[in-house]
Amino acid sequence: MTRQPKITFIGAGSTVFMKNIIGDVLQRPALSAATIALMDVNPERLAESEIVAGKLVRTLGVKAKIETHSNQLKALEGADFVVVAFQIGGYEPCTVTDFEVPKKYGLRQTIADTLGVGGIMRGLRTVPHLWKICEDMLEACPEAILLQYVNPMAINTWAIAEKYPTIRQVGLCHSVQGTAFELARDLDIPVEEIRYRAAGINHMAFYLKFEHRQNNGSYRDLYPDLIRGYREGRFPKPSHWNPRCPNKVRYEMLTRLGYFVTESSEHFAEYTPYFIKDGRPDLIEKFGIPLDEYPKRCIEQIERWKGQAAAYKEAETIEVAESHEYASSIMNSVWTGEPSVIYGNVRNSGCITSLPENCAAEVPCLVDASGIQPTYIGALPPQLTALIRTNINVQELTVQALITENREHLYHAAMMDPHTAAELDLDQIWSLVDDLLAAHRDWIPEWARVSKKVQAA
């Protein structure tokens, strides 16, 4: 009897995301009889996910086996693939803290999960848990591939590669393929007719080529069309998914840099010092900057989930639509040897020659039976390299803080952050980091905690 794959899902209480990934997996013939091990620390959410996963199996009529675990090591035993999706500290209290404490200093954010003081704090909360997964994987499934869907993606990927270099890992995001769909919609061109090549770091990768296949088989550069459409006021078209988030920041940066970035305008606005400025409401209005966007999404998502959970429990079957996530494609290629190409976050190791060797780069990767193999890019255009380095500085110092358990580097990371440094002076930055570390005391490693005396001062 042919051995079937085992897929372990850590953070399976993220039910909607779990449903999308497992739904994709079960629709692939080579994976349809897999053992799916769901693990979460929240028994209620785990039970909801078990119900949904079971109904996916019944809907598709496949032979997959669903297990649930509260013990991480047990869930990982014999796994071939490990999918990780969790948010340490959740919306409350941690996301709320990441937004409300900086606001007292006049520092406003949009998403705060990747860079800036919010991203630094999320990395500090998250990396130790990812390291524990790696430790357990070395014991229970050392050859498994870790598919990591957790923010701050670049900090996480970098920290894992630094401390557990033998773990086969990739950080996965949907921004590259998602942005291609958005631009195809603006251009009124089927996305299947567009060829692109992107590279950089997570949430700051750029399309080095963005082209339309012609009837004669040649390709036409689409950048002139995008710039013209923006300058004439035709692009971006109104958002089809969130009216609070127009796409103007990225189009503006296209006109300045000559390349389009693959992460949303609401994210990008807080990775640079140009768009969110105290006393400049004109910028917020001109570019449609959605301040406090992530907390709004969290509240909406929590409300939406209440209705979805009830509907899933009552439904006999669950509709399974294909998502745009890479997980099932990776698993299928590794398991069958059928090659595919994905965009993954991996240790740079010379893929992008103008960026540090040990940073986490986002590049095209070939996937086959040998695993995930990043492709060589070479040097990025110098203006892109320069902008990306400003973000890498923050990531590197955060990782250094975690590796060396040196709290000083958390302050250094914050002082290097483009948005934070543009708004606050050094005394304010040090005081803000103190306040955040004190507020997150129960969620961060002991070495990073500040004394209550500092908080009082």
PDB file of N, CA and C in Angstrom, residues 161-245:
ATOM      1  N   ALA A 161      15.898  30.683   9.929  1.00  0.00           N
ATOM      2  CA  ALA A 161      17.107  30.292   9.193  1.00  0.00           C
ATOM      3  C   ALA A 161      18.360  30.499  10.040  1.00  0.00           C
ATOM      4  N   GLU A 162      18.332  31.523  10.880  1.00  0.00           N
ATOM      5  CA  GLU A 162      19.496  31.849  11.715  1.00  0.00           C
ATOM      6  C   GLU A 162      19.705  30.811  12.813  1.00  0.00           C
ATOM      7  N   LYS A 163      18.601  30.402  13.461  1.00  0.00           N
ATOM      8  CA  LYS A 163      18.729  29.512  14.620  1.00  0.00           C
ATOM      9  C   LYS A 163      18.572  28.029  14.264  1.00  0.00           C
ATOM     10  N   TYR A 164      17.763  27.736  13.264  1.00  0.00           N
ATOM     11  CA  TYR A 164      17.520  26.335  12.873  1.00  0.00           C
ATOM     12  C   TYR A 164      17.771  26.172  11.374  1.00  0.00           C
ATOM     13  N   PRO A 165      19.042  26.277  10.954  1.00  0.00           N
ATOM     14  CA  PRO A 165      19.347  26.287   9.513  1.00  0.00           C
ATOM     15  C   PRO A 165      19.008  24.999   8.775  1.00  0.00           C
ATOM     16  N   THR A 166      18.852  23.886   9.494  1.00  0.00           N
ATOM     17  CA  THR A 166      18.544  22.625   8.798  1.00  0.00           C
ATOM     18  C   THR A 166      17.052  22.443   8.531  1.00  0.00           C
ATOM     19  N   ILE A 167      16.219  23.267   9.145  1.00  0.00           N
ATOM     20  CA  ILE A 167      14.770  23.161   8.882  1.00  0.00           C
ATOM     21  C   ILE A 167      14.489  23.609   7.448  1.00  0.00           C
ATOM     22  N   ARG A 168      13.779  22.777   6.717  1.00  0.00           N
ATOM     23  CA  ARG A 168      13.383  23.124   5.345  1.00  0.00           C
ATOM     24  C   ARG A 168      12.140  24.010   5.452  1.00  0.00           C
ATOM     25  N   GLN A 169      12.297  25.272   5.162  1.00  0.00           N
ATOM     26  CA  GLN A 169      11.192  26.204   5.411  1.00  0.00           C
ATOM     27  C   GLN A 169      10.986  27.156   4.249  1.00  0.00           C
ATOM     28  N   VAL A 170       9.764  27.665   4.158  1.00  0.00           N
ATOM     29  CA  VAL A 170       9.444  28.741   3.225  1.00  0.00           C
ATOM     30  C   VAL A 170       8.344  29.594   3.854  1.00  0.00           C
ATOM     31  N   GLY A 171       8.506  30.897   3.742  1.00  0.00           N
ATOM     32  CA  GLY A 171       7.462  31.823   4.181  1.00  0.00           C
ATOM     33  C   GLY A 171       6.566  32.137   2.996  1.00  0.00           C
ATOM     34  N   LEU A 172       5.260  32.040   3.199  1.00  0.00           N
ATOM     35  CA  LEU A 172       4.315  32.172   2.078  1.00  0.00           C
ATOM     36  C   LEU A 172       3.347  33.322   2.286  1.00  0.00           C
ATOM     37  N   CYS A 173       3.133  34.064   1.222  1.00  0.00           N
ATOM     38  CA  CYS A 173       2.249  35.231   1.225  1.00  0.00           C
ATOM     39  C   CYS A 173       1.510  35.207  -0.104  1.00  0.00           C
ATOM     40  N   HIS A 174       0.409  35.915  -0.210  1.00  0.00           N
ATOM     41  CA  HIS A 174      -0.312  35.912  -1.496  1.00  0.00           C
ATOM     42  C   HIS A 174      -0.215  37.261  -2.205  1.00  0.00           C
ATOM     43  N   SER A 175       0.723  38.118  -1.768  1.00  0.00           N
ATOM     44  CA  SER A 175       0.754  39.473  -2.314  1.00  0.00           C
ATOM     45  C   SER A 175       1.214  39.519  -3.774  1.00  0.00           C
ATOM     46  N   VAL A 176       2.156  38.663  -4.170  1.00  0.00           N
ATOM     47  CA  VAL A 176       2.653  38.727  -5.550  1.00  0.00           C
ATOM     48  C   VAL A 176       1.537  38.370  -6.525  1.00  0.00           C
ATOM     49  N   GLN A 177       0.909  37.209  -6.316  1.00  0.00           N
ATOM     50  CA  GLN A 177      -0.149  36.805  -7.246  1.00  0.00           C
ATOM     51  C   GLN A 177      -1.410  37.667  -7.069  1.00  0.00           C
ATOM     52  N   GLY A 178      -1.648  38.127  -5.847  1.00  0.00           N
ATOM     53  CA  GLY A 178      -2.827  38.975  -5.590  1.00  0.00           C
ATOM     54  C   GLY A 178      -2.731  40.315  -6.299  1.00  0.00           C
ATOM     55  N   THR A 179      -1.545  40.924  -6.253  1.00  0.00           N
ATOM     56  CA  THR A 179      -1.353  42.211  -6.926  1.00  0.00           C
ATOM     57  C   THR A 179      -1.474  42.060  -8.431  1.00  0.00           C
ATOM     58  N   ALA A 180      -1.003  40.947  -8.984  1.00  0.00           N
ATOM     59  CA  ALA A 180      -1.135  40.717 -10.432  1.00  0.00           C
ATOM     60  C   ALA A 180      -2.606  40.740 -10.845  1.00  0.00           C
ATOM     61  N   PHE A 181      -3.469  40.127 -10.022  1.00  0.00           N
ATOM     62  CA  PHE A 181      -4.910  40.152 -10.306  1.00  0.00           C
ATOM     63  C   PHE A 181      -5.453  41.580 -10.269  1.00  0.00           C
ATOM     64  N   GLU A 182      -5.012  42.362  -9.264  1.00  0.00           N
ATOM     65  CA  GLU A 182      -5.490  43.751  -9.149  1.00  0.00           C
ATOM     66  C   GLU A 182      -5.094  44.581 -10.366  1.00  0.00           C
ATOM     67  N   LEU A 183      -3.839  44.453 -10.792  1.00  0.00           N
ATOM     68  CA  LEU A 183      -3.373  45.251 -11.928  1.00  0.00           C
ATOM     69  C   LEU A 183      -4.020  44.788 -13.224  1.00  0.00           C
ATOM     70  N   ALA A 184      -4.238  43.473 -13.360  1.00  0.00           N
ATOM     71  CA  ALA A 184      -4.941  42.962 -14.546  1.00  0.00           C
ATOM     72  C   ALA A 184      -6.343  43.566 -14.628  1.00  0.00           C
ATOM     73  N   ARG A 185      -6.972  43.703 -13.462  1.00  0.00           N
ATOM     74  CA  ARG A 185      -8.317  44.299 -13.408  1.00  0.00           C
ATOM     75  C   ARG A 185      -8.278  45.772 -13.826  1.00  0.00           C
ATOM     76  N   ASP A 186      -7.285  46.514 -13.342  1.00  0.00           N
ATOM     77  CA  ASP A 186      -7.153  47.915 -13.749  1.00  0.00           C
ATOM     78  C   ASP A 186      -6.948  48.028 -15.254  1.00  0.00           C
ATOM     79  N   LEU A 187      -6.142  47.127 -15.810  1.00  0.00           N
ATOM     80  CA  LEU A 187      -5.773  47.191 -17.225  1.00  0.00           C
ATOM     81  C   LEU A 187      -6.797  46.551 -18.161  1.00  0.00           C
ATOM     82  N   ASP A 188      -7.800  45.854 -17.567  1.00  0.00           N
ATOM     83  CA  ASP A 188      -8.770  45.100 -18.378  1.00  0.00           C
ATOM     84  C   ASP A 188      -8.084  44.056 -19.257  1.00  0.00           C
ATOM     85  N   ILE A 189      -7.125  43.365 -18.668  1.00  0.00           N
ATOM     86  CA  ILE A 189      -6.410  42.296 -19.364  1.00  0.00           C
ATOM     87  C   ILE A 189      -6.558  41.016 -18.540  1.00  0.00           C
ATOM     88  N   PRO A 190      -6.889  39.875 -19.141  1.00  0.00           N
ATOM     89  CA  PRO A 190      -6.956  38.632 -18.363  1.00  0.00           C
ATOM     90  C   PRO A 190      -5.598  38.340 -17.716  1.00  0.00           C
ATOM     91  N   VAL A 191      -5.615  38.003 -16.450  1.00  0.00           N
ATOM     92  CA  VAL A 191      -4.350  37.801 -15.729  1.00  0.00           C
ATOM     93  C   VAL A 191      -3.529  36.674 -16.352  1.00  0.00           C
ATOM     94  N   GLU A 192      -4.205  35.720 -17.010  1.00  0.00           N
ATOM     95  CA  GLU A 192      -3.498  34.607 -17.647  1.00  0.00           C
ATOM     96  C   GLU A 192      -2.606  35.085 -18.792  1.00  0.00           C
ATOM     97  N   GLU A 193      -2.884  36.289 -19.314  1.00  0.00           N
ATOM     98  CA  GLU A 193      -2.099  36.815 -20.438  1.00  0.00           C
ATOM     99  C   GLU A 193      -0.922  37.676 -19.968  1.00  0.00           C
ATOM    100  N   ILE A 194      -0.749  37.782 -18.653  1.00  0.00           N
ATOM    101  CA  ILE A 194       0.313  38.630 -18.110  1.00  0.00           C
ATOM    102  C   ILE A 194       1.483  37.775 -17.640  1.00  0.00           C
ATOM    103  N   ARG A 195       2.686  38.205 -17.988  1.00  0.00           N
ATOM    104  CA  ARG A 195       3.909  37.551 -17.521  1.00  0.00           C
ATOM    105  C   ARG A 195       4.634  38.528 -16.606  1.00  0.00           C
ATOM    106  N   TYR A 196       5.049  38.032 -15.445  1.00  0.00           N
ATOM    107  CA  TYR A 196       5.766  38.921 -14.535  1.00  0.00           C
ATOM    108  C   TYR A 196       6.888  38.170 -13.838  1.00  0.00           C
ATOM    109  N   ARG A 197       7.827  38.950 -13.316  1.00  0.00           N
ATOM    110  CA  ARG A 197       8.916  38.424 -12.498  1.00  0.00           C
ATOM    111  C   ARG A 197       9.117  39.423 -11.371  1.00  0.00           C
ATOM    112  N   ALA A 198       9.047  38.949 -10.148  1.00  0.00           N
ATOM    113  CA  ALA A 198       9.138  39.836  -8.986  1.00  0.00           C
ATOM    114  C   ALA A 198      10.247  39.374  -8.059  1.00  0.00           C
ATOM    115  N   ALA A 199      10.793  40.302  -7.289  1.00  0.00           N
ATOM    116  CA  ALA A 199      11.812  39.955  -6.298  1.00  0.00           C
ATOM    117  C   ALA A 199      11.980  41.106  -5.323  1.00  0.00           C
ATOM    118  N   GLY A 200      12.480  40.764  -4.144  1.00  0.00           N
ATOM    119  CA  GLY A 200      12.714  41.751  -3.090  1.00  0.00           C
ATOM    120  C   GLY A 200      12.639  41.060  -1.748  1.00  0.00           C
ATOM    121  N   ILE A 201      11.917  41.682  -0.810  1.00  0.00           N
ATOM    122  CA  ILE A 201      11.630  41.068   0.476  1.00  0.00           C
ATOM    123  C   ILE A 201      10.120  41.029   0.645  1.00  0.00           C
ATOM    124  N   ASN A 202       9.641  40.248   1.580  1.00  0.00           N
ATOM    125  CA  ASN A 202       8.198  40.151   1.775  1.00  0.00           C
ATOM    126  C   ASN A 202       7.592  41.521   2.041  1.00  0.00           C
ATOM    127  N   HIS A 203       6.525  41.823   1.345  1.00  0.00           N
ATOM    128  CA  HIS A 203       5.795  43.085   1.421  1.00  0.00           C
ATOM    129  C   HIS A 203       6.569  44.264   0.821  1.00  0.00           C
ATOM    130  N   MET A 204       7.787  44.006   0.321  1.00  0.00           N
ATOM    131  CA  MET A 204       8.484  45.013  -0.470  1.00  0.00           C
ATOM    132  C   MET A 204       9.266  44.332  -1.591  1.00  0.00           C
ATOM    133  N   ALA A 205       8.540  43.520  -2.338  1.00  0.00           N
ATOM    134  CA  ALA A 205       9.077  42.962  -3.582  1.00  0.00           C
ATOM    135  C   ALA A 205       8.479  43.776  -4.730  1.00  0.00           C
ATOM    136  N   PHE A 206       9.202  43.846  -5.825  1.00  0.00           N
ATOM    137  CA  PHE A 206       8.765  44.656  -6.965  1.00  0.00           C
ATOM    138  C   PHE A 206       8.706  43.797  -8.222  1.00  0.00           C
ATOM    139  N   TYR A 207       7.762  44.149  -9.110  1.00  0.00           N
ATOM    140  CA  TYR A 207       7.724  43.495 -10.419  1.00  0.00           C
ATOM    141  C   TYR A 207       8.864  44.052 -11.264  1.00  0.00           C
ATOM    142  N   LEU A 208       9.874  43.242 -11.489  1.00  0.00           N
ATOM    143  CA  LEU A 208      10.990  43.660 -12.338  1.00  0.00           C
ATOM    144  C   LEU A 208      10.567  43.649 -13.796  1.00  0.00           C
ATOM    145  N   LYS A 209       9.618  42.766 -14.114  1.00  0.00           N
ATOM    146  CA  LYS A 209       8.986  42.743 -15.440  1.00  0.00           C
ATOM    147  C   LYS A 209       7.485  42.571 -15.237  1.00  0.00           C
ATOM    148  N   PHE A 210       6.703  43.288 -16.024  1.00  0.00           N
ATOM    149  CA  PHE A 210       5.248  43.132 -15.988  1.00  0.00           C
ATOM    150  C   PHE A 210       4.776  43.347 -17.418  1.00  0.00           C
ATOM    151  N   GLU A 211       4.438  42.231 -18.103  1.00  0.00           N
ATOM    152  CA  GLU A 211       4.266  42.278 -19.548  1.00  0.00           C
ATOM    153  C   GLU A 211       2.992  41.558 -19.996  1.00  0.00           C
ATOM    154  N   HIS A 212       2.499  41.958 -21.178  1.00  0.00           N
ATOM    155  CA  HIS A 212       1.300  41.361 -21.776  1.00  0.00           C
ATOM    156  C   HIS A 212       1.700  40.549 -23.012  1.00  0.00           C
ATOM    157  N   ARG A 213       1.273  39.289 -23.018  1.00  0.00           N
ATOM    158  CA  ARG A 213       1.565  38.425 -24.163  1.00  0.00           C
ATOM    159  C   ARG A 213       0.735  38.858 -25.380  1.00  0.00           C
ATOM    160  N   GLN A 214       1.399  39.069 -26.497  1.00  0.00           N
ATOM    161  CA  GLN A 214       0.738  39.498 -27.728  1.00  0.00           C
ATOM    162  C   GLN A 214       0.349  38.297 -28.589  1.00  0.00           C
ATOM    163  N   ASN A 215      -0.505  38.535 -29.582  1.00  0.00           N
ATOM    164  CA  ASN A 215      -0.982  37.450 -30.448  1.00  0.00           C
ATOM    165  C   ASN A 215       0.149  36.770 -31.212  1.00  0.00           C
ATOM    166  N   ASN A 216       1.214  37.514 -31.486  1.00  0.00           N
ATOM    167  CA  ASN A 216       2.334  36.936 -32.241  1.00  0.00           C
ATOM    168  C   ASN A 216       3.350  36.239 -31.341  1.00  0.00           C
ATOM    169  N   GLY A 217       3.035  36.159 -30.028  1.00  0.00           N
ATOM    170  CA  GLY A 217       3.923  35.465 -29.102  1.00  0.00           C
ATOM    171  C   GLY A 217       4.939  36.351 -28.420  1.00  0.00           C
ATOM    172  N   SER A 218       5.033  37.612 -28.860  1.00  0.00           N
ATOM    173  CA  SER A 218       5.957  38.541 -28.202  1.00  0.00           C
ATOM    174  C   SER A 218       5.290  39.110 -26.941  1.00  0.00           C
ATOM    175  N   TYR A 219       6.052  39.888 -26.173  1.00  0.00           N
ATOM    176  CA  TYR A 219       5.524  40.480 -24.933  1.00  0.00           C
ATOM    177  C   TYR A 219       5.704  41.992 -24.948  1.00  0.00           C
ATOM    178  N   ARG A 220       4.700  42.700 -24.430  1.00  0.00           N
ATOM    179  CA  ARG A 220       4.733  44.162 -24.385  1.00  0.00           C
ATOM    180  C   ARG A 220       4.795  44.636 -22.936  1.00  0.00           C
ATOM    181  N   ASP A 221       5.706  45.570 -22.665  1.00  0.00           N
ATOM    182  CA  ASP A 221       5.867  46.127 -21.317  1.00  0.00           C
ATOM    183  C   ASP A 221       4.599  46.898 -20.927  1.00  0.00           C
ATOM    184  N   LEU A 222       4.029  46.568 -19.764  1.00  0.00           N
ATOM    185  CA  LEU A 222       2.790  47.209 -19.328  1.00  0.00           C
ATOM    186  C   LEU A 222       3.025  48.424 -18.431  1.00  0.00           C
ATOM    187  N   TYR A 223       4.251  48.689 -18.053  1.00  0.00           N
ATOM    188  CA  TYR A 223       4.498  49.823 -17.160  1.00  0.00           C
ATOM    189  C   TYR A 223       4.060  51.173 -17.757  1.00  0.00           C
ATOM    190  N   PRO A 224       4.328  51.469 -19.041  1.00  0.00           N
ATOM    191  CA  PRO A 224       3.835  52.741 -19.592  1.00  0.00           C
ATOM    192  C   PRO A 224       2.322  52.893 -19.479  1.00  0.00           C
ATOM    193  N   ASP A 225       1.572  51.804 -19.666  1.00  0.00           N
ATOM    194  CA  ASP A 225       0.113  51.856 -19.549  1.00  0.00           C
ATOM    195  C   ASP A 225      -0.311  52.165 -18.115  1.00  0.00           C
ATOM    196  N   LEU A 226       0.368  51.533 -17.144  1.00  0.00           N
ATOM    197  CA  LEU A 226       0.018  51.757 -15.735  1.00  0.00           C
ATOM    198  C   LEU A 226       0.298  53.200 -15.324  1.00  0.00           C
ATOM    199  N   ILE A 227       1.447  53.732 -15.727  1.00  0.00           N
ATOM    200  CA  ILE A 227       1.796  55.117 -15.368  1.00  0.00           C
ATOM    201  C   ILE A 227       0.837  56.098 -16.034  1.00  0.00           C
ATOM    202  N   ARG A 228       0.534  55.866 -17.305  1.00  0.00           N
ATOM    203  CA  ARG A 228      -0.383  56.752 -18.022  1.00  0.00           C
ATOM    204  C   ARG A 228      -1.776  56.720 -17.385  1.00  0.00           C
ATOM    205  N   GLY A 229      -2.246  55.521 -17.060  1.00  0.00           N
ATOM    206  CA  GLY A 229      -3.570  55.395 -16.457  1.00  0.00           C
ATOM    207  C   GLY A 229      -3.666  56.109 -15.114  1.00  0.00           C
ATOM    208  N   TYR A 230      -2.590  56.070 -14.332  1.00  0.00           N
ATOM    209  CA  TYR A 230      -2.573  56.764 -13.031  1.00  0.00           C
ATOM    210  C   TYR A 230      -2.556  58.278 -13.228  1.00  0.00           C
ATOM    211  N   ARG A 231      -1.725  58.746 -14.139  1.00  0.00           N
ATOM    212  CA  ARG A 231      -1.601  60.198 -14.349  1.00  0.00           C
ATOM    213  C   ARG A 231      -2.875  60.789 -14.947  1.00  0.00           C
ATOM    214  N   GLU A 232      -3.612  59.963 -15.685  1.00  0.00           N
ATOM    215  CA  GLU A 232      -4.876  60.440 -16.267  1.00  0.00           C
ATOM    216  C   GLU A 232      -6.052  60.239 -15.327  1.00  0.00           C
ATOM    217  N   GLY A 233      -5.812  59.672 -14.162  1.00  0.00           N
ATOM    218  CA  GLY A 233      -6.874  59.501 -13.164  1.00  0.00           C
ATOM    219  C   GLY A 233      -7.757  58.286 -13.391  1.00  0.00           C
ATOM    220  N   ARG A 234      -7.374  57.391 -14.314  1.00  0.00           N
ATOM    221  CA  ARG A 234      -8.173  56.187 -14.579  1.00  0.00           C
ATOM    222  C   ARG A 234      -7.813  55.046 -13.635  1.00  0.00           C
ATOM    223  N   PHE A 235      -6.571  55.022 -13.170  1.00  0.00           N
ATOM    224  CA  PHE A 235      -6.100  53.994 -12.236  1.00  0.00           C
ATOM    225  C   PHE A 235      -5.674  54.677 -10.937  1.00  0.00           C
ATOM    226  N   PRO A 236      -5.837  54.007  -9.808  1.00  0.00           N
ATOM    227  CA  PRO A 236      -6.454  52.692  -9.660  1.00  0.00           C
ATOM    228  C   PRO A 236      -7.975  52.787  -9.744  1.00  0.00           C
ATOM    229  N   LYS A 237      -8.575  51.708 -10.238  1.00  0.00           N
ATOM    230  CA  LYS A 237     -10.038  51.644 -10.220  1.00  0.00           C
ATOM    231  C   LYS A 237     -10.515  51.483  -8.777  1.00  0.00           C
ATOM    232  N   PRO A 238     -11.762  51.874  -8.472  1.00  0.00           N
ATOM    233  CA  PRO A 238     -12.264  51.716  -7.096  1.00  0.00           C
ATOM    234  C   PRO A 238     -12.083  50.285  -6.603  1.00  0.00           C
ATOM    235  N   SER A 239     -11.691  50.160  -5.348  1.00  0.00           N
ATOM    236  CA  SER A 239     -11.417  48.838  -4.780  1.00  0.00           C
ATOM    237  C   SER A 239     -12.655  47.957  -4.844  1.00  0.00           C
ATOM    238  N   HIS A 240     -12.462  46.719  -5.295  1.00  0.00           N
ATOM    239  CA  HIS A 240     -13.585  45.785  -5.381  1.00  0.00           C
ATOM    240  C   HIS A 240     -13.710  44.964  -4.100  1.00  0.00           C
ATOM    241  N   TRP A 241     -12.790  45.156  -3.153  1.00  0.00           N
ATOM    242  CA  TRP A 241     -12.873  44.348  -1.934  1.00  0.00           C
ATOM    243  C   TRP A 241     -12.906  45.187  -0.662  1.00  0.00           C
ATOM    244  N   ASN A 242     -12.349  46.404  -0.681  1.00  0.00           N
ATOM    245  CA  ASN A 242     -12.370  47.231   0.522  1.00  0.00           C
ATOM    246  C   ASN A 242     -12.311  48.700   0.127  1.00  0.00           C
ATOM    247  N   PRO A 243     -13.442  49.396   0.167  1.00  0.00           N
ATOM    248  CA  PRO A 243     -13.474  50.804  -0.260  1.00  0.00           C
ATOM    249  C   PRO A 243     -12.606  51.718   0.600  1.00  0.00           C
ATOM    250  N   ARG A 244     -12.210  51.239   1.794  1.00  0.00           N
ATOM    251  CA  ARG A 244     -11.347  52.070   2.644  1.00  0.00           C
ATOM    252  C   ARG A 244      -9.906  52.108   2.118  1.00  0.00           C
ATOM    253  N   CYS A 245      -9.578  51.207   1.199  1.00  0.00           N
ATOM    254  CA  CYS A 245      -8.177  51.023   0.816  1.00  0.00           C
ATOM    255  C   CYS A 245      -7.949  51.228  -0.682  1.00  0.00           C
TER     256      CYS A 245
END
